[in-house]
Amino acid sequence: MESNGQLADIRSVVEGVGAEDDTSVTPLHQIESLCMSCGENGITRLLLTRIPHFREVVLMAFECPHCNERNNEVQFAGQLQPKGCHYQLEVPSGRTEILNRQVVKSDSATIKIPELDFEIPPEAQRGSLSTVEGVIARALDGLQVLQDERKKIDPEKAAAIDQFLEKLRSLLSGDSNFTFVLDDPAGNSYVENPYAPSPDPLLSIRFYERTPEQTAALGFLSEPTAAEEPAPEENNLMSDVVPHGSVGSVAGRRAIAQCNPDEVAAALCRYSAPEEVDTLPTTCGACGVKTVTRFFATKIPYFREVIVMASSCDICGYRSSELKAGGEIPPKGKRITLQVKNLRDLSRDVIKSDSASVKVPELELELTSGTLGGQVTTVEGLITKICESLERIHGFSLGDSSDEWKKKKWTDFKLRLSQLLSLEDEWTLIIDDALAASFVSPATDAIEDDKQLTIEEYERTWEQNEELGLNDMDTTSADTAYQTTN
């Protein structure tokens, strides 16, 4: 019956993580399934819902009326994310409130505590919606369950596990510092940041490209090995297949427009048209099958030469676009400051490289380099993407279980962010790029006549050069070869 305690548990979970959804009209599916504890048939209930500012999930709850076995599980109904995610949370001793941070763990995620050399592999704990404390407590229960049998068979191993369990319990009591690491190649896991949209000094987030091995482990096609490469004749045949038409200026424009939003293609072609579009073989970042990347070089006035790259997969439909700065690495960094005063300023073209940081002093908003990746957009589009990104990673701020001050802080910030686009007050956009690979278009033909746009060059610090890998870069051999040829 749908009025039993298990249904109440599901409803409470859904109401806690999806307060924005009307769960009363969401269909609750019920299927009969085998109980792995007693071998009789139990009931599994499935409910599709959405975690606010995260993504769609399927909540599953099983209950056996014969042995009262019960368990819950979370699986993701959305797409595979373009990149994997790596969360690292520092938990100081005595800060037990940090253990209450909510954690979404997918089936492919690995959890580590380096201080104890402890790792929870993906197969050990299935997808779950829990807290830091809940994840550790669940691991404790899993290690404790067979201790009585171990003591009879291997007392030494059982004693070692008892000592390790005491170390885990000390983490839950706040007696020790430790690091909680959550790594998910699928990009579908999450650790709560209670200070969002401001950065959390204890939480670091990193997104990375999946390796072929990780892609294969997720069940997708990975790049074939050398032994699996097709014959040269097959390669020649494949190179003649152009999914989006012949290579050239017109075809290149069409291909780029297919792979990017219309405003991106229009912003790029506004400055100069590509004379020739080239292709290079690559693999799809989502499914791993062979595809091609189209690219062309062009010059943007008052900026520099850039390389536009776009790819799309005809198998899974994944699309990506990227803009890379061409030419040599500039000797100085660049800081661009724009005073936004009118609607015309919101429509200015913006190129934000993946090495650029973004600041809005009026909101005390700062995005470090690498956040959002490279973007070709407008001022309005950049603020919109920032808002969407914050909503995606913000997590559980609007759930029924959240503190009222957290809800109010996020609501106030969203209101102030929307006020930027409505231009109720003037505001400032600062793009700081150590590689000088970012750009904001001027409103006048001569950039020096644009009084609202300020471009400042500065010397990079040693730390910036170290992060960019410039301190150890040795170009002596290349310079010698260049001088010899001339």
Coordinates of C-alpha atoms in Angstrom, one line a residue:
M1 CA 0.0 0.0 0.0
E2 CA 1.2 3.5 -0.8
S3 CA 0.4 4.8 2.6
N4 CA 3.1 2.7 4.4
G5 CA 6.2 4.1 6.1
Q6 CA 8.5 3.6 3.1
L7 CA 6.3 5.9 1.0
A8 CA 6.4 8.5 3.8
D9 CA 10.2 8.2 3.8
I10 CA 10.4 8.8 0.0
R11 CA 8.1 11.7 0.2
S12 CA 10.1 13.3 3.0
V13 CA 13.3 12.9 1.0
V14 CA 11.7 14.4 -2.1
E15 CA 10.3 17.3 -0.1
G16 CA 13.7 17.9 1.5
V17 CA 15.7 18.1 -1.7
G18 CA 13.1 19.2 -4.2
A19 CA 10.9 21.9 -2.5
E20 CA 10.4 23.6 -5.9
D21 CA 8.9 20.6 -7.5
D22 CA 5.2 19.6 -7.2
T23 CA 5.7 16.0 -6.1
S24 CA 2.0 15.5 -5.6
V25 CA 1.6 15.2 -9.4
T26 CA 4.8 13.3 -10.0
P27 CA 4.0 9.6 -10.9
L28 CA 5.3 7.2 -8.3
H29 CA 6.2 3.9 -10.0
Q30 CA 5.9 0.6 -8.1
I31 CA 7.5 -2.7 -9.2
E32 CA 7.9 -6.1 -7.5
S33 CA 11.5 -7.1 -7.0
L34 CA 13.5 -9.8 -5.3
C35 CA 14.7 -9.2 -1.7
M36 CA 18.4 -10.1 -1.5
S37 CA 18.1 -10.7 2.3
C38 CA 15.3 -13.4 2.5
G39 CA 14.7 -14.3 -1.2
E40 CA 11.1 -13.3 -1.1
N41 CA 9.5 -10.6 -3.3
G42 CA 9.4 -7.0 -2.0
I43 CA 8.3 -3.7 -3.5
T44 CA 10.6 -1.1 -5.1
R45 CA 9.2 2.4 -5.6
L46 CA 10.7 4.8 -8.1
L47 CA 10.2 8.6 -8.2
L48 CA 11.7 11.0 -10.7
T49 CA 12.5 14.4 -9.2
R50 CA 14.9 17.3 -9.5
I51 CA 17.4 18.6 -6.9
P52 CA 17.2 22.4 -7.0
H53 CA 20.2 23.9 -8.7
F54 CA 21.7 20.4 -9.4
R55 CA 20.0 18.0 -11.8
E56 CA 17.4 15.3 -12.3
V57 CA 17.6 12.2 -10.1
V58 CA 15.6 9.0 -9.6
L59 CA 14.9 8.1 -6.0
M60 CA 14.4 4.4 -5.4
A61 CA 13.2 2.8 -2.2
F62 CA 12.9 -0.9 -1.5
E63 CA 10.9 -2.6 1.3
C64 CA 10.4 -6.3 2.0
P65 CA 7.2 -7.1 4.0
H66 CA 8.6 -10.5 4.9
C67 CA 11.9 -9.6 6.6
N68 CA 11.4 -5.8 6.8
E69 CA 14.6 -5.2 4.8
R70 CA 14.7 -1.6 3.6
N71 CA 17.2 0.5 1.5
N72 CA 17.2 3.6 -0.6
E73 CA 19.2 4.6 -3.6
V74 CA 19.8 7.6 -5.9
Q75 CA 20.5 7.4 -9.6
F76 CA 21.0 10.1 -12.1
A77 CA 18.4 10.7 -14.9
G78 CA 20.3 13.5 -16.6
Q79 CA 23.2 13.3 -19.2
L80 CA 26.8 12.4 -18.6
Q81 CA 28.7 15.7 -17.8
P82 CA 31.3 16.9 -20.3
K83 CA 34.1 16.7 -17.6
G84 CA 34.7 14.8 -14.4
C85 CA 34.7 16.6 -11.0
H86 CA 37.0 16.5 -8.0
Y87 CA 35.9 17.9 -4.6
Q88 CA 38.3 18.3 -1.7
L89 CA 36.9 19.3 1.6
E90 CA 39.2 20.1 4.6
V91 CA 37.6 19.2 7.9
P92 CA 39.5 20.7 10.9
S93 CA 39.2 19.1 14.3
G94 CA 36.4 20.4 16.5
R95 CA 34.4 21.6 13.4
T96 CA 31.7 18.9 13.6
E97 CA 29.2 21.1 11.8
I98 CA 31.1 20.5 8.6
L99 CA 30.1 16.9 8.8
N100 CA 26.5 18.0 8.2
R101 CA 27.3 19.1 4.6
Q102 CA 25.2 17.3 2.1
V103 CA 26.9 15.0 -0.4
V104 CA 25.5 13.6 -3.7
K105 CA 27.5 10.5 -4.7
S106 CA 27.0 8.8 -8.0
D107 CA 27.6 5.2 -8.8
S108 CA 30.9 6.1 -10.4
A109 CA 32.3 8.2 -7.6
T110 CA 35.3 7.3 -5.4
I111 CA 35.6 8.7 -1.9
K112 CA 39.0 9.0 -0.1
I113 CA 40.4 10.1 3.2
P114 CA 44.1 10.4 2.6
E115 CA 45.1 10.7 6.3
L116 CA 43.8 7.2 6.9
D117 CA 44.8 5.9 3.5
F118 CA 41.1 5.0 3.2
E119 CA 39.2 4.6 0.0
I120 CA 35.6 3.8 -0.8
P121 CA 35.5 2.5 -4.4
P122 CA 32.5 3.1 -6.6
E123 CA 31.2 -0.5 -6.2
A124 CA 31.4 -0.3 -2.4
Q125 CA 28.7 2.3 -2.0
R126 CA 26.1 2.9 -4.7
G127 CA 24.6 6.3 -5.6
S128 CA 23.3 8.1 -2.5
L129 CA 22.1 11.4 -1.1
S130 CA 23.7 11.8 2.3
T131 CA 26.1 13.9 4.4
V132 CA 29.8 13.7 5.1
E133 CA 28.9 12.1 8.4
G134 CA 26.5 9.7 6.7
V135 CA 29.0 8.5 4.2
I136 CA 31.6 7.7 6.9
A137 CA 29.0 6.1 9.2
R138 CA 27.8 3.9 6.3
A139 CA 31.4 2.8 5.7
L140 CA 31.7 2.1 9.5
D141 CA 28.6 -0.1 9.4
G142 CA 29.9 -2.0 6.3
L143 CA 33.2 -2.8 8.0
Q144 CA 31.6 -3.7 11.3
V145 CA 29.0 -6.1 10.0
L146 CA 31.3 -9.1 9.6
Q147 CA 33.6 -8.5 12.5
D148 CA 32.2 -11.4 14.6
E149 CA 33.0 -13.9 11.8
R150 CA 36.4 -12.4 11.3
K151 CA 37.4 -12.8 14.9
K152 CA 36.7 -16.5 14.7
I153 CA 38.6 -17.0 11.4
D154 CA 41.4 -14.4 11.5
P155 CA 41.7 -12.7 14.9
E156 CA 44.7 -10.6 13.9
K157 CA 42.9 -9.1 10.9
A158 CA 39.8 -8.5 13.0
A159 CA 41.9 -6.7 15.6
A160 CA 43.5 -4.5 12.9
I161 CA 40.0 -3.6 11.6
D162 CA 38.9 -2.7 15.1
Q163 CA 41.8 -0.3 15.4
F164 CA 40.9 1.3 12.1
L165 CA 37.2 1.6 13.1
E166 CA 38.3 3.5 16.1
K167 CA 40.1 6.0 13.8
L168 CA 37.0 6.4 11.7
R169 CA 34.9 7.0 14.9
S170 CA 37.4 9.7 15.9
L171 CA 36.7 11.5 12.7
L172 CA 33.0 11.6 13.5
S173 CA 33.6 12.9 17.0
G174 CA 35.7 15.8 15.7
D175 CA 39.0 14.7 17.4
S176 CA 41.1 14.7 14.2
N177 CA 41.7 16.8 11.1
F178 CA 41.0 15.0 7.9
T179 CA 40.4 15.6 4.2
F180 CA 37.2 14.4 2.5
V181 CA 37.9 13.8 -1.2
L182 CA 35.1 13.0 -3.7
D183 CA 36.2 12.2 -7.3
D184 CA 33.7 11.4 -10.0
P185 CA 34.7 10.8 -13.7
A186 CA 31.0 11.2 -14.7
G187 CA 30.8 14.7 -13.1
N188 CA 27.5 13.8 -11.4
S189 CA 28.6 14.2 -7.8
Y190 CA 28.5 17.2 -5.5
V191 CA 29.5 18.5 -2.1
E192 CA 27.6 21.4 -0.5
N193 CA 29.1 24.8 -0.2
P194 CA 27.1 26.6 2.5
Y195 CA 28.8 30.0 1.7
A196 CA 27.8 30.0 -2.0
P197 CA 27.9 32.1 -4.1
S198 CA 31.0 33.1 -2.2
P199 CA 34.0 30.7 -2.3
D200 CA 34.5 28.3 0.6
P201 CA 38.0 28.4 2.0
L202 CA 37.7 24.7 3.1
L203 CA 36.3 23.4 -0.2
S204 CA 38.2 23.2 -3.5
I205 CA 36.5 22.1 -6.8
R206 CA 38.3 21.0 -9.9
F207 CA 36.9 19.8 -13.3
Y208 CA 39.1 17.6 -15.5
E209 CA 39.1 15.7 -18.8
R210 CA 38.3 12.0 -18.5
T211 CA 41.0 9.5 -19.5
P212 CA 40.1 6.7 -22.1
E213 CA 40.1 4.2 -19.2
Q214 CA 37.6 6.3 -17.2
T215 CA 35.4 6.7 -20.2
A216 CA 35.4 2.9 -20.8
A217 CA 34.6 2.3 -17.2
L218 CA 31.6 4.4 -17.5
G219 CA 30.3 2.2 -20.3
F220 CA 31.2 4.5 -23.2
L221 CA 33.4 3.9 -26.2
S222 CA 37.0 4.9 -25.6
E223 CA 39.7 5.7 -28.1
P224 CA 40.9 2.5 -29.8
T225 CA 44.4 1.2 -29.2
A226 CA 47.1 1.0 -31.9
A227 CA 46.2 -2.6 -32.5
E228 CA 42.6 -1.7 -33.1
E229 CA 43.4 1.1 -35.6
P230 CA 41.7 0.6 -39.0
A231 CA 43.8 -0.2 -42.1
P232 CA 45.2 2.7 -44.1
E233 CA 42.6 2.2 -46.8
E234 CA 39.9 2.6 -44.2
N235 CA 41.5 5.7 -42.8
N236 CA 41.6 7.3 -46.3
L237 CA 37.9 6.4 -46.7
M238 CA 37.1 7.9 -43.3
S239 CA 39.0 11.1 -44.1
D240 CA 36.9 11.6 -47.2
V241 CA 33.7 11.6 -45.1
V242 CA 32.7 15.2 -44.2
P243 CA 29.5 15.1 -42.2
H244 CA 28.8 18.8 -42.6
G245 CA 29.8 19.4 -46.2
S246 CA 33.0 20.3 -48.0
V247 CA 35.8 22.2 -46.3
G248 CA 35.9 25.9 -47.1
S249 CA 34.8 29.3 -46.1
V250 CA 31.1 28.8 -46.6
A251 CA 31.0 25.3 -45.3
G252 CA 33.1 26.4 -42.3
R253 CA 30.7 29.1 -41.4
R254 CA 27.9 26.5 -41.6
A255 CA 29.7 24.0 -39.5
I256 CA 30.6 26.5 -36.8
A257 CA 27.0 27.8 -36.7
Q258 CA 25.8 24.2 -36.2
C259 CA 28.1 23.7 -33.3
N260 CA 27.6 27.0 -31.5
P261 CA 24.8 29.3 -30.6
D262 CA 23.9 31.9 -33.2
E263 CA 25.2 34.8 -31.2
V264 CA 28.6 33.1 -30.9
A265 CA 28.9 32.6 -34.7
A266 CA 27.7 36.2 -35.3
A267 CA 30.1 37.7 -32.8
L268 CA 33.1 35.9 -34.4
C269 CA 32.2 36.6 -38.0
R270 CA 31.5 40.3 -37.2
Y271 CA 35.3 41.0 -37.2
S272 CA 36.6 38.9 -40.1
A273 CA 35.6 35.9 -42.1
P274 CA 37.7 32.7 -42.2
E275 CA 39.5 32.3 -45.5
E276 CA 39.9 28.5 -45.0
V277 CA 38.6 26.0 -42.4
D278 CA 40.8 23.1 -41.7
T279 CA 39.9 19.8 -39.9
L280 CA 41.8 17.4 -37.7
P281 CA 40.9 14.0 -36.4
T282 CA 39.8 13.7 -32.8
T283 CA 37.5 11.7 -30.5
C284 CA 34.2 12.8 -29.0
G285 CA 34.6 13.9 -25.4
A286 CA 31.3 12.3 -24.4
C287 CA 31.2 8.9 -26.2
G288 CA 34.7 8.5 -27.4
V289 CA 34.0 7.7 -31.1
K290 CA 36.1 9.2 -33.9
T291 CA 35.1 12.6 -35.1
V292 CA 36.7 15.7 -36.5
T293 CA 37.4 19.2 -35.1
R294 CA 37.1 22.2 -37.5
F295 CA 39.2 25.2 -36.8
F296 CA 40.3 28.4 -38.5
A297 CA 42.5 31.4 -37.6
T298 CA 41.3 34.9 -37.7
K299 CA 42.4 38.4 -36.5
I300 CA 40.2 40.4 -34.1
P301 CA 40.9 44.2 -34.3
Y302 CA 42.4 45.7 -31.1
F303 CA 43.0 42.1 -29.9
R304 CA 45.2 39.5 -31.5
E305 CA 45.1 36.4 -33.8
V306 CA 42.8 33.7 -32.5
I307 CA 42.0 30.1 -33.4
V308 CA 38.3 29.1 -33.4
M309 CA 37.7 25.4 -32.9
A310 CA 34.4 23.6 -33.1
S311 CA 33.4 19.9 -33.1
S312 CA 30.2 17.9 -33.1
C313 CA 29.5 14.2 -32.8
D314 CA 27.1 12.6 -35.3
I315 CA 26.7 9.6 -33.0
C316 CA 25.7 11.0 -29.6
G317 CA 25.0 14.7 -30.6
Y318 CA 27.6 16.1 -28.3
R319 CA 28.8 19.6 -29.3
S320 CA 31.7 21.7 -28.1
S321 CA 33.4 25.0 -29.2
E322 CA 36.5 26.7 -28.1
L323 CA 38.5 29.8 -28.8
K324 CA 42.3 29.7 -28.4
A325 CA 44.6 32.7 -28.5
G326 CA 47.1 32.4 -31.3
G327 CA 50.7 33.7 -31.6
E328 CA 53.3 34.0 -28.9
I329 CA 52.6 34.3 -25.1
P330 CA 52.4 38.0 -24.3
P331 CA 55.1 39.3 -21.9
K332 CA 52.5 40.9 -19.7
G333 CA 49.1 40.1 -18.3
K334 CA 46.0 42.2 -19.0
R335 CA 43.3 43.6 -16.8
I336 CA 40.1 44.8 -18.6
T337 CA 37.7 47.1 -16.7
L338 CA 34.3 48.0 -18.1
Q339 CA 31.9 50.5 -16.6
V340 CA 28.5 49.2 -17.5
K341 CA 26.0 52.1 -17.8
N342 CA 23.5 51.3 -20.6
L343 CA 21.9 48.6 -22.7
R344 CA 24.6 49.0 -25.3
D345 CA 27.2 48.0 -22.8
L346 CA 25.3 44.7 -22.1
S347 CA 25.6 43.8 -25.8
R348 CA 29.4 44.3 -26.1
D349 CA 31.2 41.2 -27.3
V350 CA 33.3 39.4 -24.7
I351 CA 36.0 36.7 -25.1
K352 CA 36.9 35.2 -21.8
S353 CA 39.7 32.7 -21.9
D354 CA 40.0 29.8 -19.5
S355 CA 42.9 31.6 -17.8
A356 CA 40.9 34.7 -16.9
S357 CA 39.2 35.6 -13.6
V358 CA 36.0 37.7 -13.4
K359 CA 35.1 40.2 -10.7
V360 CA 32.0 42.3 -10.1
P361 CA 33.1 44.5 -7.1
E362 CA 29.6 45.8 -6.4
L363 CA 28.4 42.2 -5.7
E364 CA 31.7 41.1 -4.0
L365 CA 31.6 38.4 -6.7
E366 CA 34.8 36.8 -7.9
L367 CA 35.3 33.8 -10.2
T368 CA 38.8 32.4 -10.2
S369 CA 40.6 31.4 -13.4
G370 CA 39.3 28.2 -14.9
T371 CA 35.7 28.8 -13.8
L372 CA 33.3 28.6 -16.7
G373 CA 36.2 27.7 -19.1
G374 CA 36.6 29.7 -22.3
Q375 CA 33.5 31.7 -23.4
V376 CA 32.6 33.7 -26.5
T377 CA 29.6 35.7 -25.5
T378 CA 28.4 39.2 -24.5
V379 CA 28.4 41.1 -21.2
E380 CA 24.8 40.1 -20.6
G381 CA 25.5 36.5 -21.7
L382 CA 28.5 36.3 -19.3
I383 CA 26.5 37.4 -16.3
T384 CA 23.7 35.0 -17.3
K385 CA 26.2 32.1 -17.6
I386 CA 27.7 33.0 -14.2
C387 CA 24.2 32.9 -12.6
E388 CA 23.4 29.5 -14.3
S389 CA 26.8 28.1 -13.2
L390 CA 26.2 29.2 -9.6
E391 CA 22.7 27.6 -9.6
R392 CA 24.1 24.4 -10.9
I393 CA 26.9 24.0 -8.3
H394 CA 25.0 25.7 -5.5
G395 CA 23.1 22.6 -4.6
F396 CA 20.6 22.5 -1.7
S397 CA 20.1 26.1 -0.7
L398 CA 16.4 26.1 -1.3
G399 CA 15.5 22.8 0.2
D400 CA 13.1 22.6 3.2
S401 CA 16.0 21.4 5.4
S402 CA 18.2 24.4 4.6
D403 CA 18.7 27.2 7.1
E404 CA 16.7 30.3 6.6
W405 CA 19.8 32.6 6.4
K406 CA 21.2 30.5 3.6
K407 CA 18.0 30.8 1.6
K408 CA 17.8 34.5 2.2
K409 CA 21.5 35.0 1.2
W410 CA 21.0 33.2 -2.1
T411 CA 17.7 34.9 -2.8
D412 CA 19.3 38.3 -2.1
F413 CA 22.2 37.5 -4.3
K414 CA 20.1 36.4 -7.2
L415 CA 18.0 39.6 -6.9
R416 CA 21.2 41.7 -7.0
L417 CA 22.5 39.7 -9.9
S418 CA 19.2 40.4 -11.9
Q419 CA 19.5 44.1 -11.0
L420 CA 22.8 44.2 -12.9
L421 CA 21.1 43.2 -16.1
S422 CA 18.2 45.6 -15.5
L423 CA 20.8 48.4 -15.1
E424 CA 19.1 49.8 -12.0
D425 CA 22.6 51.0 -11.0
E426 CA 25.9 51.3 -12.8
W427 CA 28.3 48.5 -12.1
T428 CA 31.8 47.3 -13.0
L429 CA 33.0 44.2 -14.8
I430 CA 36.7 43.3 -14.4
I431 CA 38.3 40.5 -16.4
D432 CA 41.9 39.8 -15.3
D433 CA 43.8 37.5 -17.6
A434 CA 47.5 36.7 -16.9
L435 CA 47.9 35.4 -20.5
A436 CA 46.2 38.5 -22.0
A437 CA 43.9 36.2 -24.0
S438 CA 40.6 37.9 -23.1
F439 CA 38.8 40.7 -24.9
V440 CA 35.9 43.2 -24.6
S441 CA 34.8 45.0 -27.7
P442 CA 35.0 48.8 -27.7
A443 CA 31.9 50.9 -28.3
T444 CA 33.8 53.3 -30.6
D445 CA 35.9 52.8 -33.7
A446 CA 39.0 54.0 -31.9
I447 CA 39.5 52.1 -28.6
E448 CA 41.1 55.1 -27.0
D449 CA 37.9 57.0 -27.4
D450 CA 35.9 54.6 -25.3
K451 CA 36.0 56.2 -21.9
Q452 CA 34.1 53.3 -20.2
L453 CA 36.7 50.7 -21.2
T454 CA 40.1 50.6 -19.5
I455 CA 42.8 48.1 -20.5
E456 CA 45.8 47.8 -18.1
E457 CA 48.9 45.7 -18.7
Y458 CA 50.9 44.4 -15.7
E459 CA 53.9 42.3 -15.0
R460 CA 53.0 38.7 -14.0
T461 CA 54.1 37.5 -10.6
W462 CA 56.4 34.5 -10.1
E463 CA 53.4 32.5 -8.8
Q464 CA 51.3 33.3 -11.9
N465 CA 54.2 32.2 -14.2
E466 CA 54.6 29.1 -12.1
E467 CA 50.9 28.2 -12.4
L468 CA 51.1 28.8 -16.2
G469 CA 54.2 26.7 -16.5
L470 CA 56.3 29.6 -17.8
N471 CA 59.1 29.5 -15.2
D472 CA 60.4 26.2 -16.5
M473 CA 59.8 26.9 -20.2
D474 CA 63.1 26.7 -22.2
T475 CA 62.9 28.0 -25.8
T476 CA 66.7 28.1 -26.3
S477 CA 66.8 25.3 -28.9
A478 CA 63.9 26.8 -30.8
D479 CA 65.5 30.2 -30.8
T480 CA 68.8 28.8 -32.1
A481 CA 67.1 26.8 -34.8
Y482 CA 65.1 29.9 -35.9
Q483 CA 68.3 32.0 -36.0
T484 CA 70.1 29.4 -38.0
T485 CA 67.5 29.1 -40.7
N486 CA 67.5 32.9 -41.1

